[in-house]
CSV table of C-alpha atoms in Angstrom, one decimal:
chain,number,residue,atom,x,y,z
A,54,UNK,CA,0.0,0.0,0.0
A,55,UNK,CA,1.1,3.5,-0.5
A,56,UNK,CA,-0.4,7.0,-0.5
A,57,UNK,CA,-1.8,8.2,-3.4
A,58,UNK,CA,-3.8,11.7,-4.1
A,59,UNK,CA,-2.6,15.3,-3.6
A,60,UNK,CA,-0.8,17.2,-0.7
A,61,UNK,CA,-3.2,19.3,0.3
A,62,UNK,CA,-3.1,23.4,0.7
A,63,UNK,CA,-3.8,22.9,4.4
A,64,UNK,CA,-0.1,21.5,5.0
A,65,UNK,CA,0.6,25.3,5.2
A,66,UNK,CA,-1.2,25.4,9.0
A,67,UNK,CA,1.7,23.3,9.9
A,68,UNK,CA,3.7,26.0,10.2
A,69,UNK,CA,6.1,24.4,12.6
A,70,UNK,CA,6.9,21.6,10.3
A,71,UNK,CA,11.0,21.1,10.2
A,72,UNK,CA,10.8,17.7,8.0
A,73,UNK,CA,8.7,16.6,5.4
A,74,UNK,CA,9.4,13.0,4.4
A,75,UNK,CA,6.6,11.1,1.7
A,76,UNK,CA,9.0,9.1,-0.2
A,77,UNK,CA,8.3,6.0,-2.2
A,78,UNK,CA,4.5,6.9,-2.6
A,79,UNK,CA,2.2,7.4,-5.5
A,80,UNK,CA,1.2,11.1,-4.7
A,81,UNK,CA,0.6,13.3,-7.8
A,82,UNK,CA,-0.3,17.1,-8.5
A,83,UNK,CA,2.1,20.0,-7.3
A,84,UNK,CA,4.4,20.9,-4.6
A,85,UNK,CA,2.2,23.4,-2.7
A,86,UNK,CA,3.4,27.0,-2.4
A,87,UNK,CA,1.9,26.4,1.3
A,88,UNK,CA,4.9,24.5,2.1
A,89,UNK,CA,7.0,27.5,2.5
A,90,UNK,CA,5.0,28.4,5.5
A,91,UNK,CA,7.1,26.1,7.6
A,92,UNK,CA,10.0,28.7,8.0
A,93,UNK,CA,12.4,26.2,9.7
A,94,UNK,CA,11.9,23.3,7.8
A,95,UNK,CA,15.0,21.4,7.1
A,96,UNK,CA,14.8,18.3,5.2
A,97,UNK,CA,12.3,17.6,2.2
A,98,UNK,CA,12.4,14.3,1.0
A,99,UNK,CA,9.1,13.7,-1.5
A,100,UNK,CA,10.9,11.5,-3.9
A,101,UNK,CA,9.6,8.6,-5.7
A,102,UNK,CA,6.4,10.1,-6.2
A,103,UNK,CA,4.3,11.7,-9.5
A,104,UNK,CA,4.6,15.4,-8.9
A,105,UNK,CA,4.8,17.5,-11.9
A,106,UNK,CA,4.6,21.0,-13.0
A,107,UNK,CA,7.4,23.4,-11.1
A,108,UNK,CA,9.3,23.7,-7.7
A,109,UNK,CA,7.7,25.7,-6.0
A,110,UNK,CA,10.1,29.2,-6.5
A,111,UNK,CA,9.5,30.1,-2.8
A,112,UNK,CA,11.9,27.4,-1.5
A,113,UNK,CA,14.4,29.9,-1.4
A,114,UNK,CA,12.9,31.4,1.4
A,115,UNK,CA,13.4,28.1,3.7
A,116,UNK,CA,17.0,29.2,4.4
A,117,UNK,CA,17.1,26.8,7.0
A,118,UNK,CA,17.2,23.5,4.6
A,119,UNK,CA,20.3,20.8,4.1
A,120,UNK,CA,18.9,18.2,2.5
A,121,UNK,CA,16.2,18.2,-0.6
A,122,UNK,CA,15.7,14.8,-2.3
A,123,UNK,CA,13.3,15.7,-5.0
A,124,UNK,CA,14.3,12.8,-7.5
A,125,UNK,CA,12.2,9.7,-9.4
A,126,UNK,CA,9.1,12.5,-10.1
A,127,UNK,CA,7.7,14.6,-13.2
A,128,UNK,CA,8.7,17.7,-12.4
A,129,UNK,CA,9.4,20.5,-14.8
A,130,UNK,CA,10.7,23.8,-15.4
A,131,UNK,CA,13.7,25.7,-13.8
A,132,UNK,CA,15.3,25.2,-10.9
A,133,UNK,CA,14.9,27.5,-8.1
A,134,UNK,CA,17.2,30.1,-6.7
A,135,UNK,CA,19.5,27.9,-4.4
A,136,UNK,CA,21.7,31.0,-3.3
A,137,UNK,CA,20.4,32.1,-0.3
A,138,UNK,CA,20.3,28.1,1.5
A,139,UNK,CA,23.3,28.9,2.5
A,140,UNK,CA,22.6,25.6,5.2
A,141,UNK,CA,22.4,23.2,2.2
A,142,UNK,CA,24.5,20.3,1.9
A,143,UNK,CA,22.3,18.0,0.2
A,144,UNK,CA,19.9,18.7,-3.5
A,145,UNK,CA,18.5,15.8,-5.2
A,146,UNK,CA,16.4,16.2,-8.4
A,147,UNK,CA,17.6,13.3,-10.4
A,148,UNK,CA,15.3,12.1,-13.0
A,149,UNK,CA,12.5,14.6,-13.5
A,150,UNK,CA,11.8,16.9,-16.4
A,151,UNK,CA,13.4,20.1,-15.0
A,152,UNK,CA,14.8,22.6,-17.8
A,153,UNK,CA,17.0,25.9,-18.6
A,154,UNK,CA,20.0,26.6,-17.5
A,155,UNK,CA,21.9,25.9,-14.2
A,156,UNK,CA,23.9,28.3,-12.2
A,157,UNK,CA,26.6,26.2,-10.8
A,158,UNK,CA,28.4,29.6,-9.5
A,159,UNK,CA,25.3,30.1,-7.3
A,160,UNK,CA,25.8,27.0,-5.6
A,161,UNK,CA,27.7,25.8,-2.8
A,162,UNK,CA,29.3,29.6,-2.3
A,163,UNK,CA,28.9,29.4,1.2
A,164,UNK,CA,31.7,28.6,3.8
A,165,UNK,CA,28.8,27.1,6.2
A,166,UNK,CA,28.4,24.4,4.0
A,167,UNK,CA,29.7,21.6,0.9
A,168,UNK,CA,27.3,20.7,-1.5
A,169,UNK,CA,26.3,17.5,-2.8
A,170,UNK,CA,24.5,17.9,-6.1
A,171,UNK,CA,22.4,15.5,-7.8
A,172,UNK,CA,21.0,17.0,-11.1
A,173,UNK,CA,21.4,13.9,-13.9
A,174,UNK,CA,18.2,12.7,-16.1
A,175,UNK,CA,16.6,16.2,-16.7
A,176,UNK,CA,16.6,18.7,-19.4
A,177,UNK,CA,18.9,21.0,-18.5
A,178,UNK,CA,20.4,22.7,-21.5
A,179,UNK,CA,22.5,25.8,-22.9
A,180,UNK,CA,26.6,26.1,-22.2
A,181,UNK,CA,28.3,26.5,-18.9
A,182,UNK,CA,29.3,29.8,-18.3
A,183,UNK,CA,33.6,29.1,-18.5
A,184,UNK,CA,33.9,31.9,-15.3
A,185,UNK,CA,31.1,31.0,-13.7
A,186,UNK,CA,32.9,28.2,-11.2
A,187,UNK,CA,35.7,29.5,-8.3
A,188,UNK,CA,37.3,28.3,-5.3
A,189,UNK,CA,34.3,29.8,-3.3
A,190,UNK,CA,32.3,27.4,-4.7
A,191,UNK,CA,32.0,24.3,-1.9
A,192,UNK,CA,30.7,21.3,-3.8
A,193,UNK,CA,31.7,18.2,-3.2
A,194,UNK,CA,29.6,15.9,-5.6
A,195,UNK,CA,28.4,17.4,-8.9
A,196,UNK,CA,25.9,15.4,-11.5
A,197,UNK,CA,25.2,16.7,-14.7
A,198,UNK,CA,24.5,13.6,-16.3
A,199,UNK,CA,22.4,12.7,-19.3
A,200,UNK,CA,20.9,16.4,-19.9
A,201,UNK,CA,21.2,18.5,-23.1
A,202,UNK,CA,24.2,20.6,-21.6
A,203,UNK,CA,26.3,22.1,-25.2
A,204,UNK,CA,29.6,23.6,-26.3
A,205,UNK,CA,32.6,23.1,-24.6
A,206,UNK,CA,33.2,22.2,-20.8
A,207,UNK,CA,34.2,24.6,-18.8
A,208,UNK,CA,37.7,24.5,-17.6
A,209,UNK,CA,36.6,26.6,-14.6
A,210,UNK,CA,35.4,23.2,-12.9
A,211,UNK,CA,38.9,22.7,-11.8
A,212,UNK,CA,38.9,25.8,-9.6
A,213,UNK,CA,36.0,24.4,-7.6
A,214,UNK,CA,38.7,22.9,-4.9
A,215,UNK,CA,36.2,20.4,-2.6
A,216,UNK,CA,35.0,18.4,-5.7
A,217,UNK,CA,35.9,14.9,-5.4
A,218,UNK,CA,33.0,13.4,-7.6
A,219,UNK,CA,32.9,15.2,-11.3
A,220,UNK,CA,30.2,13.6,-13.4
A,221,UNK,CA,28.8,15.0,-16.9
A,222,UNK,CA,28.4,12.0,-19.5
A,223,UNK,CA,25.3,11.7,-21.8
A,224,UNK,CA,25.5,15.7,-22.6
A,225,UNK,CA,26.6,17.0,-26.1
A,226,UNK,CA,29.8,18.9,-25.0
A,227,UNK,CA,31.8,19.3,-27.5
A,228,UNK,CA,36.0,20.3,-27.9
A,229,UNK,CA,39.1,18.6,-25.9
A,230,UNK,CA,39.6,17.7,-22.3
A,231,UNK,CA,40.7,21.3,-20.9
A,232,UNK,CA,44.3,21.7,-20.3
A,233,UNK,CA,43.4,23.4,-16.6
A,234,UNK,CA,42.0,20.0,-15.3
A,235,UNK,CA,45.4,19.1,-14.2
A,236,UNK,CA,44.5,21.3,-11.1
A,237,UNK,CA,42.1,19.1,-10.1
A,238,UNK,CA,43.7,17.8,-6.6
A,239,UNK,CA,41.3,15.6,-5.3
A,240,UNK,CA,39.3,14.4,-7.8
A,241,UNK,CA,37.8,10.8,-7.5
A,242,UNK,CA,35.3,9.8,-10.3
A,243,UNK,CA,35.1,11.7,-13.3
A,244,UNK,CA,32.5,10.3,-16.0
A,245,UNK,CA,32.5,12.4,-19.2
A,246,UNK,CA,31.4,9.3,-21.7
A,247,UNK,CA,28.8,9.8,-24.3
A,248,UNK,CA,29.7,13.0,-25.1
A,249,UNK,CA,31.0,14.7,-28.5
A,250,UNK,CA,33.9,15.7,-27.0
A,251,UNK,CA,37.7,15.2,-29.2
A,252,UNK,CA,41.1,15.4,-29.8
A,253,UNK,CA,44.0,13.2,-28.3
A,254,UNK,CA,44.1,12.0,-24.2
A,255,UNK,CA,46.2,14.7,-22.4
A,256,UNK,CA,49.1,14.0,-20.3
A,257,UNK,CA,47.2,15.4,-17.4
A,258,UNK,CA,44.7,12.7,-16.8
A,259,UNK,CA,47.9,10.5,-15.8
A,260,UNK,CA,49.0,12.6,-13.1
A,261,UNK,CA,45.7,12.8,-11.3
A,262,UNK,CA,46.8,10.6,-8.5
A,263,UNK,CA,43.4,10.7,-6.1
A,264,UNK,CA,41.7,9.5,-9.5
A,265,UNK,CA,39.5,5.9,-8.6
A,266,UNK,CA,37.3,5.9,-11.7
A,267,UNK,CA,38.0,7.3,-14.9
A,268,UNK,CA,35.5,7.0,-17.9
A,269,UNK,CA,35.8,8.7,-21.3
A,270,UNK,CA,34.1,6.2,-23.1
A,271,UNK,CA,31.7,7.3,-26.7
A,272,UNK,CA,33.3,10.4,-27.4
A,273,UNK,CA,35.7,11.0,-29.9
A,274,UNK,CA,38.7,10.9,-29.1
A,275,UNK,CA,42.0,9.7,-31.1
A,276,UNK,CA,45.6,8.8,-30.6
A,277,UNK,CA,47.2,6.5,-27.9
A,278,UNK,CA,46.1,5.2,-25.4
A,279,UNK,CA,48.2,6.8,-22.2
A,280,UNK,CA,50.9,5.0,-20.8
A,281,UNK,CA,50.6,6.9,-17.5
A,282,UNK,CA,47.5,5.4,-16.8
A,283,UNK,CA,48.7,2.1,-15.7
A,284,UNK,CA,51.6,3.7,-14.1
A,285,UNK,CA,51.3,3.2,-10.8
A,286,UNK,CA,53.8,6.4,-9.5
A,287,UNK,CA,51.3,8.7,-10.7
A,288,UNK,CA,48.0,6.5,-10.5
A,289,UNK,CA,48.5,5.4,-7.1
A,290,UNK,CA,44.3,4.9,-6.8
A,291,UNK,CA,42.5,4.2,-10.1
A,292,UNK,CA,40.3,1.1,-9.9
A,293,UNK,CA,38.5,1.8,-13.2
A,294,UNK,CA,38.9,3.2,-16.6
A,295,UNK,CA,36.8,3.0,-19.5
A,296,UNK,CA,37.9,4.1,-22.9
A,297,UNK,CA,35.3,2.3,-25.3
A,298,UNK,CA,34.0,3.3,-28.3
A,299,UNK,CA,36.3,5.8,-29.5
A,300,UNK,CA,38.8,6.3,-32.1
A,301,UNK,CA,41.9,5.4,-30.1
A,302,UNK,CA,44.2,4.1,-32.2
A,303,UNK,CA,48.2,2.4,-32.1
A,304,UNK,CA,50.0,-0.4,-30.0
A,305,UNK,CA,48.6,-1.0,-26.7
A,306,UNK,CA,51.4,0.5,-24.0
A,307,UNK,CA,55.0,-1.3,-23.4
A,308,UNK,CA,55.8,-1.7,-20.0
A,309,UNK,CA,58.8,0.2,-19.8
A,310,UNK,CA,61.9,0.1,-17.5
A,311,UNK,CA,61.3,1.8,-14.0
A,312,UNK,CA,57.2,2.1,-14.6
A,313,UNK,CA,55.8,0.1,-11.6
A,314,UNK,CA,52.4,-1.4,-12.9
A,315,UNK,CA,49.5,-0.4,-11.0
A,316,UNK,CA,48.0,-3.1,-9.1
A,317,UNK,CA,44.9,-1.6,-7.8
A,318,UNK,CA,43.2,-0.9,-11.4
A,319,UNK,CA,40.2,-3.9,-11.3
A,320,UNK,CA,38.1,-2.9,-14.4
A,321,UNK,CA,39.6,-2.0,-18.0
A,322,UNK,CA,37.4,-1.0,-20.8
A,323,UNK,CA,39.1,-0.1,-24.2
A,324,UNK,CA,36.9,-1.9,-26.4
A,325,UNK,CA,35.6,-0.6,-29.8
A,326,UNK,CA,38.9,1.6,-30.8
A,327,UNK,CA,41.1,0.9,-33.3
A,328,UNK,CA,43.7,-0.8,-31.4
A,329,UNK,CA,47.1,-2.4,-33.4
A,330,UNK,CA,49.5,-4.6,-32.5
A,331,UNK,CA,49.2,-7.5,-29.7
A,332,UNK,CA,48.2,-8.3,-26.0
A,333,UNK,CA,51.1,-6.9,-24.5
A,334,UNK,CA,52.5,-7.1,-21.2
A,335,UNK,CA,51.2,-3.5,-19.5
A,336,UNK,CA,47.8,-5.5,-19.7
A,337,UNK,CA,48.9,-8.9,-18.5
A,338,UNK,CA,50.9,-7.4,-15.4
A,339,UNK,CA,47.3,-5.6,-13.8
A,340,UNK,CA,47.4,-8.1,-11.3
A,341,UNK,CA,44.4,-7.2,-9.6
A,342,UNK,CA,42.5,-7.1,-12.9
A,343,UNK,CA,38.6,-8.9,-12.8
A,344,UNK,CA,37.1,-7.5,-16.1
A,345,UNK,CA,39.2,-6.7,-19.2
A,346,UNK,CA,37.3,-5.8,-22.6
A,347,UNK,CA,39.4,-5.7,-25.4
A,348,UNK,CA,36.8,-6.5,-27.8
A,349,UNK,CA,36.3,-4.9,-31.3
A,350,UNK,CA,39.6,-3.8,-32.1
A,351,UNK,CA,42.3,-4.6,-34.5
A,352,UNK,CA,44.5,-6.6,-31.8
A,353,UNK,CA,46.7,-9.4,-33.4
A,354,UNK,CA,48.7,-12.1,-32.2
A,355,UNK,CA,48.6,-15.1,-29.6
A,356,UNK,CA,47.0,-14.5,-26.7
A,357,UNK,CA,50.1,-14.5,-24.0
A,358,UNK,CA,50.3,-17.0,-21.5
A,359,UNK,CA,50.8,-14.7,-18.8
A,360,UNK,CA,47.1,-13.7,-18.9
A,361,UNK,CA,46.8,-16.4,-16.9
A,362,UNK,CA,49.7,-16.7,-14.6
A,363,UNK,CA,49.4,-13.0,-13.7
A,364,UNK,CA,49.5,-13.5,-9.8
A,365,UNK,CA,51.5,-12.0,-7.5
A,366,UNK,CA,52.8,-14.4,-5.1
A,367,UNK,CA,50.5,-17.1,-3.8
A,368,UNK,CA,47.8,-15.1,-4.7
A,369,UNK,CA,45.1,-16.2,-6.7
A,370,UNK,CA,43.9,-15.3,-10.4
A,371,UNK,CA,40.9,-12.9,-10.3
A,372,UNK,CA,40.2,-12.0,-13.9
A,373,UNK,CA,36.5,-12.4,-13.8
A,374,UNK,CA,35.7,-11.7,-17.7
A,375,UNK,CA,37.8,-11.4,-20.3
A,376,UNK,CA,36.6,-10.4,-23.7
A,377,UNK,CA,38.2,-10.1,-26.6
A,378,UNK,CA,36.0,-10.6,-29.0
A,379,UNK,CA,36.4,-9.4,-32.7
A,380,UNK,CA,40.2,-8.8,-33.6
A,381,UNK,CA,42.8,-10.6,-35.2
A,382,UNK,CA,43.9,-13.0,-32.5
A,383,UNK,CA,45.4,-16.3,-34.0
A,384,UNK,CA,47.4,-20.0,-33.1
A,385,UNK,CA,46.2,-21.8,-29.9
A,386,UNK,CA,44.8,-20.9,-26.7
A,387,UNK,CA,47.6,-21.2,-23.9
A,388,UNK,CA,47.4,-24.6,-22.1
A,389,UNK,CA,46.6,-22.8,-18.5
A,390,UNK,CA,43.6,-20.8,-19.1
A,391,UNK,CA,42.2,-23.5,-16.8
A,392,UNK,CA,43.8,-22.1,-14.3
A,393,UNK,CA,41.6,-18.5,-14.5
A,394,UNK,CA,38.4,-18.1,-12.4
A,395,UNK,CA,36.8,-16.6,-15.2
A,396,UNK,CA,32.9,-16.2,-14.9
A,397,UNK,CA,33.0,-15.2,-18.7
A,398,UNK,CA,35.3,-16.2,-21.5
A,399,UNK,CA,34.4,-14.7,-25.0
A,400,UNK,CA,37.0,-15.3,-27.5
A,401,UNK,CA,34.4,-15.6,-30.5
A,402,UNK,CA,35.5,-13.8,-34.2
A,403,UNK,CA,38.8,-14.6,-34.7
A,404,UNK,CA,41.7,-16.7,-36.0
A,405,UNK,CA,42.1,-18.7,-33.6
A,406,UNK,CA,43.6,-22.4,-34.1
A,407,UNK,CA,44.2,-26.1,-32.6
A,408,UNK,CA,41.9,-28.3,-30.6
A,409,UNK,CA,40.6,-27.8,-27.5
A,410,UNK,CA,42.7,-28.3,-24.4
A,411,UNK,CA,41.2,-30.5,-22.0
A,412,UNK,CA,42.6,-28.3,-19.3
A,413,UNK,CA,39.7,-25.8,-20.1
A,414,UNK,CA,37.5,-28.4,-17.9
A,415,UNK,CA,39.3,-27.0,-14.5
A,416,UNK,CA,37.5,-23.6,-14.9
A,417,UNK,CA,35.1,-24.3,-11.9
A,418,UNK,CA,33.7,-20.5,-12.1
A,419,UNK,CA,32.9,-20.2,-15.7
A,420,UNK,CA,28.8,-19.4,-16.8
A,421,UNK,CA,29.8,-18.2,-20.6
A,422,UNK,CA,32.3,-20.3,-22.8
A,423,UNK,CA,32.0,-18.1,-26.5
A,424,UNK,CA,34.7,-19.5,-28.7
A,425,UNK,CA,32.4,-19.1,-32.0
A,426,UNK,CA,33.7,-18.2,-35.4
A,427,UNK,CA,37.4,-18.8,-35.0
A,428,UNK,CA,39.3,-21.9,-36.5
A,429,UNK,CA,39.7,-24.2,-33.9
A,430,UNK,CA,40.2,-28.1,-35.5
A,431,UNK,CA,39.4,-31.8,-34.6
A,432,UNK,CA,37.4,-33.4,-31.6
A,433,UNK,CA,36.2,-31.9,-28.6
A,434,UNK,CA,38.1,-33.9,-25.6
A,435,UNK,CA,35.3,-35.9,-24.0
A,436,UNK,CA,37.0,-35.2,-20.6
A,437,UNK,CA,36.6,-31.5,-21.2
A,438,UNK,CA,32.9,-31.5,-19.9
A,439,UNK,CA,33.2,-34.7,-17.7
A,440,UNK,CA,35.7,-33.4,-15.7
A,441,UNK,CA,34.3,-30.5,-15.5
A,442,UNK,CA,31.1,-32.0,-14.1
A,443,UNK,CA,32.9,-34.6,-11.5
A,444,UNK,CA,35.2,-31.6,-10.0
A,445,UNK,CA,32.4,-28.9,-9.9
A,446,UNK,CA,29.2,-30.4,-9.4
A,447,UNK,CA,27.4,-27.3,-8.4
A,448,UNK,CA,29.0,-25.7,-11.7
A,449,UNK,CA,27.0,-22.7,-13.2
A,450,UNK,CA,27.7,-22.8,-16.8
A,451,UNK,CA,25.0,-21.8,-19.3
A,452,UNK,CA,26.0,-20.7,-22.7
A,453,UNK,CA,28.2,-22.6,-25.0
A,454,UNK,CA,28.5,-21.4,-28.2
A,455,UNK,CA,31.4,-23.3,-30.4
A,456,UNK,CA,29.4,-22.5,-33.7
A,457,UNK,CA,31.6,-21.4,-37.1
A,458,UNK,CA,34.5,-23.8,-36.3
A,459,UNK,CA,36.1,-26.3,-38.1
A,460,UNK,CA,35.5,-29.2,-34.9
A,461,UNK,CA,35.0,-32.8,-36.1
A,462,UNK,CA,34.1,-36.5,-35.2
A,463,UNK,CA,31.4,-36.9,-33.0
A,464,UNK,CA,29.5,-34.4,-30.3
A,465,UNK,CA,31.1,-35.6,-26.8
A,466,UNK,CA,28.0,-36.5,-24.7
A,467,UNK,CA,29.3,-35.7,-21.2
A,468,UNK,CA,28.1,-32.2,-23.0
A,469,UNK,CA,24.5,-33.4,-22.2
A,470,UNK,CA,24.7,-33.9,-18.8
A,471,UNK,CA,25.5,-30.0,-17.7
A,472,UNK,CA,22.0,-29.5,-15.9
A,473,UNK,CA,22.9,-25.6,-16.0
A,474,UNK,CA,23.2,-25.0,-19.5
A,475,UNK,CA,20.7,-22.8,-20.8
A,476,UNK,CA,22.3,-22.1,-24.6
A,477,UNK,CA,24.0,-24.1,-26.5
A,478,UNK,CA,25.2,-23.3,-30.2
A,479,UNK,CA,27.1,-26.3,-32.3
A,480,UNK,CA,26.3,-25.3,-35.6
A,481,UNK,CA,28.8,-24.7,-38.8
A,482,UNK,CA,31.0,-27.2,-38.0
A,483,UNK,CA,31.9,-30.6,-39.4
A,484,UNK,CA,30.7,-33.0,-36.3
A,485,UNK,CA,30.0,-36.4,-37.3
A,486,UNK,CA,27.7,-39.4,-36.1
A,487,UNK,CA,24.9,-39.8,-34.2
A,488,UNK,CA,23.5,-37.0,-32.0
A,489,UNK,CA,24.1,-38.0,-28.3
A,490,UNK,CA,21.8,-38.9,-25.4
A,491,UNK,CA,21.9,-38.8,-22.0
């Protein structure tokens, strides 16, 4: 059950009110102007509802609120003057309808004060003013995501000293990465994906050292991919970097004398580029590496056998998913992938050779096996799926797709007895005999 209906005008007689909380309801109409009547009101939390038509303009008489959550509604229109809460910490409006411009020099200003600001899924639009941000603005947290924001982005956003959290994909900024972003000294996420932004990857995003996540993903960038950014002198904290679908082009980076290889970076995304060249060792030495996507690319070569002897001491390998799907790759997989506790394993559309190493049967872990449209030759080892089954009875795998190949003899039938398997794909190849049973 939840509340449904209107708040009523009669809320104003509660002029003592200091919180409002009606989240997670199925309330509809307007914000009443009435609600402004409760002069020391605090914390408004109506989110999750269906309000629509404006915010009520008068909030910014309420000078005593530090926290609005105002997201999951239909509201519309501008925003309201924020500048005189000089008491708020918190604004939420995160998927609404809200429009026009927003003032980011008009918030967080005060010194009594950091501001968290949530302001992704609306319909914000025009260009940010490139003065309009300064050291006197206290924000900690700033979401401009998925909005109509244009031009270029403002290299003021570095002087706002507090932020730690920098998000603005899904917008149609356009031009490079602004030189002054080097300033940034405590930056932690910074999201600009899905943009229209260009030009080549500057130096400075591999000195931002407080960096965790980094994600430049659908853009259009060109050149190299950065060197620095797997270095682990200057990116002592980055856990996560996306760089898919680009136009990122050239060798992967060498690991060169006296770089020390980051060991904290868990998630690498450089799919869909234009990538050369082969696998190389910068990429097999992220030893704390669980998903690596280096699908769509131009990549060539055997895969190395270090991608799976990439632990550090008696440590275990964590590569969760490795994709590399659609490239060049060629010859035979390395006899230890066994060894990996991959969930996922695509390796489908390329050149790749041989028969099937039995050893493929250890991976206890594995859900998705995709080895389609490659060249691999002669029977499927029996003992691949029965040993498989007799070590890991509780096993999870679901899809197997070994379709396009060149496999032959007959189907192994220890295949049929994987009670998990959800998909399987066999097609396009040159099997022979009689189709297995049980």
């Amino acid at each position: 059950m939840s509340l449904s209906g209107h708040i009523p005008t009669s809320i104003g007689a509660l002029d003592s009110l200091t919180e409002l909380v009606l989240k997670h309801n199925s309330l509809t109409g307007s914000l009443p102007q009435e609600l402004c009547n409760a002069k020391h009101m605090f914390l408004i939390d109506v989110s999750w509802n269906e309000f629509e038509e404006y915010i009520p303009q008068c909030f910014e008489s309420l000078v005593e609120l530090r926290l609005i959550v105002l997201e999951s509604n239909k509201l519309s229109g501008p925003l309201f003057n924020t500048t005189p809460l000089v008491l708020l910490n918190t604004l939420i409006v995160t998927d609404n309808k809200l429009s026009g411009s927003l003032p980011i020099s008009q918030m967080g200003w005060s010194d009594e004060s950091t501001l968290y600001g949530y302001f992704g899924s609306n319909s914000f639009s025009g260009r940010l003013d490139d003065e309009s941000c300064s050291a006197q603005n206290h924000i900690v947290f700033l979401d401009l995501s998925n909005n109509l924001f244009t031009g270029s982005i403002p290299s003021s956003i570095s002087k706002i000293m507090s932020l730690e959290y920098l998000l603005l994909n899904g917008n149609k900024f356009t031009g490079d990465i602004p030189d002054a972003w080097g300033d940034f000294n405590i930056l932690r996420q910074l999201n600009i994906g899905a943009n229209e932004l260009q030009g080549t990857l500057p130096a400075l995003l591999g000195s931002l050292n407080t960096l965790s996540s980094l994600q430049l993903s659908g853009n259009y960038f060109t050149g190299p991919l950065l060197a620095s950014l797997f270095n682990t002198d200057s990116m002592t904290a980055v856990e996560h970097i996306d760089c898919s679908d680009n136009y990122l082009s050239g060798s992967l980076p060498q690991q060169y004398n006296g770089i020390n290889i980051t060991t904290s970076l868990m998630y690498l995304n450089i799919s869909n580029n234009l990538f050369t060249g082969s696998i190389v060792s910068t990429i097999t030495s992220l030893n704390g590496l669980l998903f690596l996507d280096v699908s769509y690319n131009h990549l060539s070569g055997t895969i190395p056998a270090e991608m799976c002897n990439r632990a550090l001491g008696n440590m275990p390998d964590q590569l969760f998913e490795f994709i590399a799907s659609n490239n060049l790759l060629w010859s035979t997989l390395p006899n230890c992938m066994g060894n990996m506790s991959l969930f996922l394993l695509d390796l489908s559309f390329n050149h790749l050779t041989g028969q099937l190493d039995s050893s493929l049967g250890n991976l206890r872990e594995v859900e998705s096996l995709l080895l389609n449209s490659n060249f691999f030759s002669n029977q499927i080892p029996d003992v691949l799926f029965s040993s498989f089954i007799s070590n890991y009875p509780e096993n999870q795998l679901s899809v197997i797709d070994f379709s396009d190949n060149i496999f032959s003899g007959t189907i192994p039938s220890s295949l049929f007895t994987l009670t998990s398997l959800h998909a399987l794909s066999l097609s396009s190849n040159c099997f022979t005999g009689e189709f297995p049973s049980r």
